[in-house]
mmCIF file of C-alpha atoms in Angstrom:
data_model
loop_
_atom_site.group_PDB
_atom_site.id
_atom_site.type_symbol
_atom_site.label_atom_id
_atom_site.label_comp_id
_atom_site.label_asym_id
_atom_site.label_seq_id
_atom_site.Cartn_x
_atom_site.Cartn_y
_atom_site.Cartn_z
ATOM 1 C CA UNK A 1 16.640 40.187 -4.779
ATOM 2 C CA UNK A 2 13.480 41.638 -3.566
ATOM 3 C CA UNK A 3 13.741 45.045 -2.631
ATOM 4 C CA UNK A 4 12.073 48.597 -1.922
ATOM 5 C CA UNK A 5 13.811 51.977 -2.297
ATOM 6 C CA UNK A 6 12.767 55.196 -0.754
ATOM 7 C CA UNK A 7 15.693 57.374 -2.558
ATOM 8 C CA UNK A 8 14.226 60.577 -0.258
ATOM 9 C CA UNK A 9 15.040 60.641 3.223
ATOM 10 C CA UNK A 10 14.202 63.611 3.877
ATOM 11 C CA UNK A 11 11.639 66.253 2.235
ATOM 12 C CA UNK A 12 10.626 69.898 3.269
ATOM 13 C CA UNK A 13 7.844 71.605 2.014
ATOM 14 C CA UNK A 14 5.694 74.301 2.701
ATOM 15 C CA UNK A 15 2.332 74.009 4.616
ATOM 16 C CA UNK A 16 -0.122 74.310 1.241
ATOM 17 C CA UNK A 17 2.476 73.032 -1.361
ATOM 18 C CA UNK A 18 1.657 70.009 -3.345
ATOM 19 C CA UNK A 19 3.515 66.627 -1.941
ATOM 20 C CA UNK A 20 5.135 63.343 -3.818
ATOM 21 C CA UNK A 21 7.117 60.659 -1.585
ATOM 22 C CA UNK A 22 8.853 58.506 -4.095
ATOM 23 C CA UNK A 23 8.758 54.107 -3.652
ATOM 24 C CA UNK A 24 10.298 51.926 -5.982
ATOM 25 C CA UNK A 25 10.801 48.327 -5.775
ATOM 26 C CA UNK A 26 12.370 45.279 -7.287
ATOM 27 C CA UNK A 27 10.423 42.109 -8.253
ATOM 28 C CA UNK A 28 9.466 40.293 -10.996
ATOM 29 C CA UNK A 29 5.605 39.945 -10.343
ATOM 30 C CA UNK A 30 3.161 43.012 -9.298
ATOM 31 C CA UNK A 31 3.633 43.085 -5.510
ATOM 32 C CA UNK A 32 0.916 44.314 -2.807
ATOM 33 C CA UNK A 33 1.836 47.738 -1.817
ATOM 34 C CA UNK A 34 1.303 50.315 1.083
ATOM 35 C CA UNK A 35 2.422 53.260 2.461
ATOM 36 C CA UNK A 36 2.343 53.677 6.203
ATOM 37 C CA UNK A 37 2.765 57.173 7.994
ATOM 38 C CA UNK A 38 4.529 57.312 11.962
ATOM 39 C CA UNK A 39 4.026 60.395 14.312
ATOM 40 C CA UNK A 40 6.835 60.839 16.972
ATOM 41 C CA UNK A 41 6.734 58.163 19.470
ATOM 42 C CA UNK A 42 3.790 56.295 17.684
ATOM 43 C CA UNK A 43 3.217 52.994 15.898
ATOM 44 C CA UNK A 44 2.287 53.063 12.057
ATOM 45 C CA UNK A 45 -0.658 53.694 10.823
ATOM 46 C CA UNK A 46 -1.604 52.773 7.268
ATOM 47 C CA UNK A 47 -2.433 55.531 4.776
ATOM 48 C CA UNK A 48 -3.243 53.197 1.807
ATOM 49 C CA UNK A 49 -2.772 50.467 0.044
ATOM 50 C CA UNK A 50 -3.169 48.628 -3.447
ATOM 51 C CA UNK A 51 -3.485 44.729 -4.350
ATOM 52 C CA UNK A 52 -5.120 45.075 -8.362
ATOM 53 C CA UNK A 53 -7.405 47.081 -10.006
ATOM 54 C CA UNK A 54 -7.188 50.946 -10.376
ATOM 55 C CA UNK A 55 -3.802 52.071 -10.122
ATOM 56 C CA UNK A 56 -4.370 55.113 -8.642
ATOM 57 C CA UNK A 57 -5.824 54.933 -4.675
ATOM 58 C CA UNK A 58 -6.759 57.230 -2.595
ATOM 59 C CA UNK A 59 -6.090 56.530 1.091
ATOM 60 C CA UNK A 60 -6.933 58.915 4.389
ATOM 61 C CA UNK A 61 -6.021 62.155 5.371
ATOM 62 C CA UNK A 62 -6.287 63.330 1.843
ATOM 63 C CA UNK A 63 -3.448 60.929 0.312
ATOM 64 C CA UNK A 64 -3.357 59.114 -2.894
ATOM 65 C CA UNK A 65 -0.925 56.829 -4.924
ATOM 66 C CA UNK A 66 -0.299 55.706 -8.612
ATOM 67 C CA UNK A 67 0.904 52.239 -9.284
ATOM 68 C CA UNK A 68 3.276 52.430 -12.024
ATOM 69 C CA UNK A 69 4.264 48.817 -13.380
ATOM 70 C CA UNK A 70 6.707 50.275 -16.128
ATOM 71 C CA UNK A 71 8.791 52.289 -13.734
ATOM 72 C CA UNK A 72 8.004 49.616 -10.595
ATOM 73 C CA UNK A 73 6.958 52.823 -8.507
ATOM 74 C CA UNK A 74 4.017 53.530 -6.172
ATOM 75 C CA UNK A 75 4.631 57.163 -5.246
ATOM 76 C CA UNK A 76 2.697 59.077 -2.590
ATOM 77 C CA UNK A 77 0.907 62.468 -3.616
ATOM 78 C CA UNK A 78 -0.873 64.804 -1.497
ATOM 79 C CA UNK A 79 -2.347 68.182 -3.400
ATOM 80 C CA UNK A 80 -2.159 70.498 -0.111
ATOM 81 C CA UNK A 81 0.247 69.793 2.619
ATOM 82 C CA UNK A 82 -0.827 70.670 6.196
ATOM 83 C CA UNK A 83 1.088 70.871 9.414
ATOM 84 C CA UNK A 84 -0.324 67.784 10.761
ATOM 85 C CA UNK A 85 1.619 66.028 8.152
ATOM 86 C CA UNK A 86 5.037 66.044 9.467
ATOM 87 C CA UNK A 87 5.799 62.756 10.001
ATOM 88 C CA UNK A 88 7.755 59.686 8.595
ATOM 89 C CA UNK A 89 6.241 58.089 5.763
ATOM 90 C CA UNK A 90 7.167 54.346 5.080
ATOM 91 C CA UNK A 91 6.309 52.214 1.598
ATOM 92 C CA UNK A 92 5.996 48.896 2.084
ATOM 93 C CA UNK A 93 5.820 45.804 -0.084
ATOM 94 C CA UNK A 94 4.393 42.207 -0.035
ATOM 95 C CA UNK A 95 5.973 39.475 -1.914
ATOM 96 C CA UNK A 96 5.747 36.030 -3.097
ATOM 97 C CA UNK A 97 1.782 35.487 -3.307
ATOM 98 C CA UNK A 98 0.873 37.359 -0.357
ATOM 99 C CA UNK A 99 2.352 39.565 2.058
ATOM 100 C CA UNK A 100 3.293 37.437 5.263
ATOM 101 C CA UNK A 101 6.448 39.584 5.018
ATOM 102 C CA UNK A 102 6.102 43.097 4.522
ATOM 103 C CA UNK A 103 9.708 44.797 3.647
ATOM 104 C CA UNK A 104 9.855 48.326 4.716
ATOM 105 C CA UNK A 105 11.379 50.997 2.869
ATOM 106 C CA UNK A 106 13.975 53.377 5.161
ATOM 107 C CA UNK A 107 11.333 56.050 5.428
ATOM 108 C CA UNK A 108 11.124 59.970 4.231
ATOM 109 C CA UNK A 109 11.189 61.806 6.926
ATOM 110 C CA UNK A 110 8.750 65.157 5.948
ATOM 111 C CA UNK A 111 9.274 68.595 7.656
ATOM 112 C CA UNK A 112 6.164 70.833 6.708
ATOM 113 C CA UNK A 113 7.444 75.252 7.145
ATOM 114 C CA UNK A 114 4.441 77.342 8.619
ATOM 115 C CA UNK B 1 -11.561 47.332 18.915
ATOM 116 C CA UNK B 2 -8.508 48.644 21.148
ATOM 117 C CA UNK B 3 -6.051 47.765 18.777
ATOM 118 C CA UNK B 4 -3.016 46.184 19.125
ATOM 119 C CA UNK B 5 -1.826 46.695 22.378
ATOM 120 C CA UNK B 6 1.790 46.628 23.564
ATOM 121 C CA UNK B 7 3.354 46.129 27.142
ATOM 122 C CA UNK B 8 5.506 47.910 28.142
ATOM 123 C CA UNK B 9 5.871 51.391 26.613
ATOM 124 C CA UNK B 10 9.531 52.412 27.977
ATOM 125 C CA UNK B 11 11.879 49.764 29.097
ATOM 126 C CA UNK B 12 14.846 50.769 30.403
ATOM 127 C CA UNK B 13 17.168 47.774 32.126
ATOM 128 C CA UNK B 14 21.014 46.941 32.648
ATOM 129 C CA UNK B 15 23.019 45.133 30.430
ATOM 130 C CA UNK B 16 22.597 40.799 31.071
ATOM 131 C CA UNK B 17 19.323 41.357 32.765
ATOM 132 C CA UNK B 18 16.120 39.534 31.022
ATOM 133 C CA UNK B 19 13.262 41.779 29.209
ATOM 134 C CA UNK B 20 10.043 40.788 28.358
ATOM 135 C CA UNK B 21 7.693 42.876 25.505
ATOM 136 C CA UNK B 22 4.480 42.020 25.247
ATOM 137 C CA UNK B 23 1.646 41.753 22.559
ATOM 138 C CA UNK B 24 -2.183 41.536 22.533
ATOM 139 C CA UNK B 25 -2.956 41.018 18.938
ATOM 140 C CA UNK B 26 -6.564 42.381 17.454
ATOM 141 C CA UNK B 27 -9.213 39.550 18.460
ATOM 142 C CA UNK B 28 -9.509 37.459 15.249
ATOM 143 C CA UNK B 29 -6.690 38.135 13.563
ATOM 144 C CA UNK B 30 -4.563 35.243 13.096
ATOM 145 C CA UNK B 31 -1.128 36.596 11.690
ATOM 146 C CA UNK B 32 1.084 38.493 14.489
ATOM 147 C CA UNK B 33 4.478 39.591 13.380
ATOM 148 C CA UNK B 34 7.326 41.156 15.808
ATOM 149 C CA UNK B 35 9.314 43.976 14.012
ATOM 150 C CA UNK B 36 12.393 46.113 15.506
ATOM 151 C CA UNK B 37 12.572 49.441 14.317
ATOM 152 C CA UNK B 38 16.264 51.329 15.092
ATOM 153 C CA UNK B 39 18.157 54.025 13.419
ATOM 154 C CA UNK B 40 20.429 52.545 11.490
ATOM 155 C CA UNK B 41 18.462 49.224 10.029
ATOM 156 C CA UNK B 42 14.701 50.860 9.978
ATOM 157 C CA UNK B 43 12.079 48.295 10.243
ATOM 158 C CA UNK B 44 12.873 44.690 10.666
ATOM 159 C CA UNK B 45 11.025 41.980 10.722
ATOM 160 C CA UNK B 46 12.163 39.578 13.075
ATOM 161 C CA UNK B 47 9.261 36.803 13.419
ATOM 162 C CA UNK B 48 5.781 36.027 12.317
ATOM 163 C CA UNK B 49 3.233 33.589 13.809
ATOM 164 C CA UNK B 50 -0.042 32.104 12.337
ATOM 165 C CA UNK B 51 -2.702 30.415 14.109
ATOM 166 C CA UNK B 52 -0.054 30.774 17.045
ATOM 167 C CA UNK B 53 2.720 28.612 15.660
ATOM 168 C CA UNK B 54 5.861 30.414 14.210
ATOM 169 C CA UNK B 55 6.332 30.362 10.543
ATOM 170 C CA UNK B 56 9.721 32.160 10.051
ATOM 171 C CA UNK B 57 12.414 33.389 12.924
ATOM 172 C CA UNK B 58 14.924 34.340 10.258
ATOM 173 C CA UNK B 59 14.757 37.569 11.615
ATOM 174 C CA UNK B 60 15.703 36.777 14.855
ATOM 175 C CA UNK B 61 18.966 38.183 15.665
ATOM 176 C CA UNK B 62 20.617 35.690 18.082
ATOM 177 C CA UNK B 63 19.714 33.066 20.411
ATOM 178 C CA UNK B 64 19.480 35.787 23.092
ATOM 179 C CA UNK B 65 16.349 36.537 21.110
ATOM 180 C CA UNK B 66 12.996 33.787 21.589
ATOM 181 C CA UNK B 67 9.447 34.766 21.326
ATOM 182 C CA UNK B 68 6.429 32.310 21.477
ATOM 183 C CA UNK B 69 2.509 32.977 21.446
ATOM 184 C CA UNK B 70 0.520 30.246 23.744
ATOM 185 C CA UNK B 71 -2.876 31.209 22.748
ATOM 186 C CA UNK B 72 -4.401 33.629 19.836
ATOM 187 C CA UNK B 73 -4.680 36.914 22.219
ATOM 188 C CA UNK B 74 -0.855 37.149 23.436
ATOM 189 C CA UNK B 75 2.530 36.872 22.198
ATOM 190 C CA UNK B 76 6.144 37.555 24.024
ATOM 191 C CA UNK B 77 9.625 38.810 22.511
ATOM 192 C CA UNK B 78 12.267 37.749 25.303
ATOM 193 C CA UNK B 79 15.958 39.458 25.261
ATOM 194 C CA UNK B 80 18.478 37.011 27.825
ATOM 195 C CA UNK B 81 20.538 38.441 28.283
ATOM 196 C CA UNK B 82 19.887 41.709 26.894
ATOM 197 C CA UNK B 83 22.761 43.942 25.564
ATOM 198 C CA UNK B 84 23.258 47.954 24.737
ATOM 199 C CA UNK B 85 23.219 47.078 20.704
ATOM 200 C CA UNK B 86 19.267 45.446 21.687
ATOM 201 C CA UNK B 87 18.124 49.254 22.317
ATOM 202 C CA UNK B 88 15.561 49.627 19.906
ATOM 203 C CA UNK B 89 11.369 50.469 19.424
ATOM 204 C CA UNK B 90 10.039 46.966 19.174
ATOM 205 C CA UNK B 91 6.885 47.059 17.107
ATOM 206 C CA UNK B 92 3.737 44.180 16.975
ATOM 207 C CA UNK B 93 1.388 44.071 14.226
ATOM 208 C CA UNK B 94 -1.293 41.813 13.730
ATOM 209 C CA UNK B 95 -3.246 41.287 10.385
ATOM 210 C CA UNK B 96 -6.544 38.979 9.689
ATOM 211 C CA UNK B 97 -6.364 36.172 6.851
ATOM 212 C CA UNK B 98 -6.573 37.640 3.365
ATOM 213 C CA UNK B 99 -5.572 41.128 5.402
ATOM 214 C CA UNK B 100 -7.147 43.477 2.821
ATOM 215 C CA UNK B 101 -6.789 46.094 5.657
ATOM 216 C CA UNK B 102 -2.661 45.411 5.804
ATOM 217 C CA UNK B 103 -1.149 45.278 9.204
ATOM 218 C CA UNK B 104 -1.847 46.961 12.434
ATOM 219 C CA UNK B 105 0.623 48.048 14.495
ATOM 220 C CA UNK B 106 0.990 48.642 18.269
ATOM 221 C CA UNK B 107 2.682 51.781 19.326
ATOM 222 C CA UNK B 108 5.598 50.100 20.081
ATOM 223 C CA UNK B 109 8.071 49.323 23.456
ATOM 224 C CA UNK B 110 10.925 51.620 23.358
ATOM 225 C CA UNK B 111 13.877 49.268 24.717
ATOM 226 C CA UNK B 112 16.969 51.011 26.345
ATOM 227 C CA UNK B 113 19.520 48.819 27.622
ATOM 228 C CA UNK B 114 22.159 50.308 29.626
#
């Protein structure tokens, strides 16, 4: 069955200290993938995303991610974590020739120390 | 563009009472999903529309639950009768054909049913 696994549900870090949210999934075929950040009380905004190409994107606020076909991953990394990025962090795939349904992952939930 | 916008923010109503949520998709877009976001089963998809007609309600939790769109700029999720287990942050998204840019969320109607 078609699924996506974000084994970290929560991750603290300190502000400056490098960042990697893990994603793995489960399907046959290369899937379209995002990652999607929430703030407290907000909707989700999309950080990134890949469809083909170059495996590794880079996406706002300073994010990137590597598609990884071997290990079916498309983890998060951010060099320099600030406060600002506290926040719950959601991978997402498409399936199936498109993505008319997105799964969501459970979400990591990052806590960022002064 | 405004976004996606959502009606209401906060809902807070009694247990058997009817709620509305409401969606104004981005203008041109043409895919509008409804997602319910909770604590315990994260994001959930629970219908998608296209060109206004619904593709898949196998989301939908119960026959309490209908949603329909009548024209390309608006979209309802219905609860009747509502119940506590329905508390929840209802999410819309909307995404244009092809949707290169992914999905765009609203910030969501936080349900309380008491």
């Amino acid at each position: 069955a078609q699924s996506v696994t974000q084994p970290d549900i929560h991750i603290t870090v300190s502000e400056g200290a490098s960042l990697e949210l893990r994603c793995n999934y489960s399907y046959g075929a290369t899937p379209y993938l995002f990652w999607y950040v929430q703030s407290p009380g907000q909707g989700l905004q999309l950080l990134l995303k890949y469809f083909s190409g170059d495996t590794l994107v880079q996406g706002i606020k300073g994010f990137e991610a590597e598609f990884k076909r071997s290990q079916s991953s498309f983890n998060l990394r951010k060099p320099s974590v600030h406060w600002s990025d506290a926040a719950e962090y959601f991978c997402a795939v498409g399936f199936s020739g498109g993505y008319n349904k997105l799964i969501f992952g459970a979400g990591t939930r990052l806590a960022v120390h002064p | 563009d405004a976004g996606v916008i959502q009606s209401p923010r906060h809902e807070v109503t009694e247990m058997g009472q009817e709620v509305t949520l409401r969606c104004k998709p981005i203008s041109g877009h043409d895919y509008l999903f409804w997602y319910r976001q909770t604590m315990m089963r994260g994001l959930e998809l629970l219908i998608y529309f296209n060109n206004n007609v619904p593709i898949d309600d196998s989301g939908m939790p119960e026959d309490r639950f209908s949603a329909k769109m009548p024209n390309a700029s608006f979209s309802t999720l219905k609860i009747q009768p509502s119940e506590p287990r329905d508390s929840a942050v209802y999410f819309c998204a909307s995404r244009g054909l092809g949707g290169v840019d992914g999905y765009t969320f609203g910030s969501g109607t936080r349900l309380t049913v008491v």
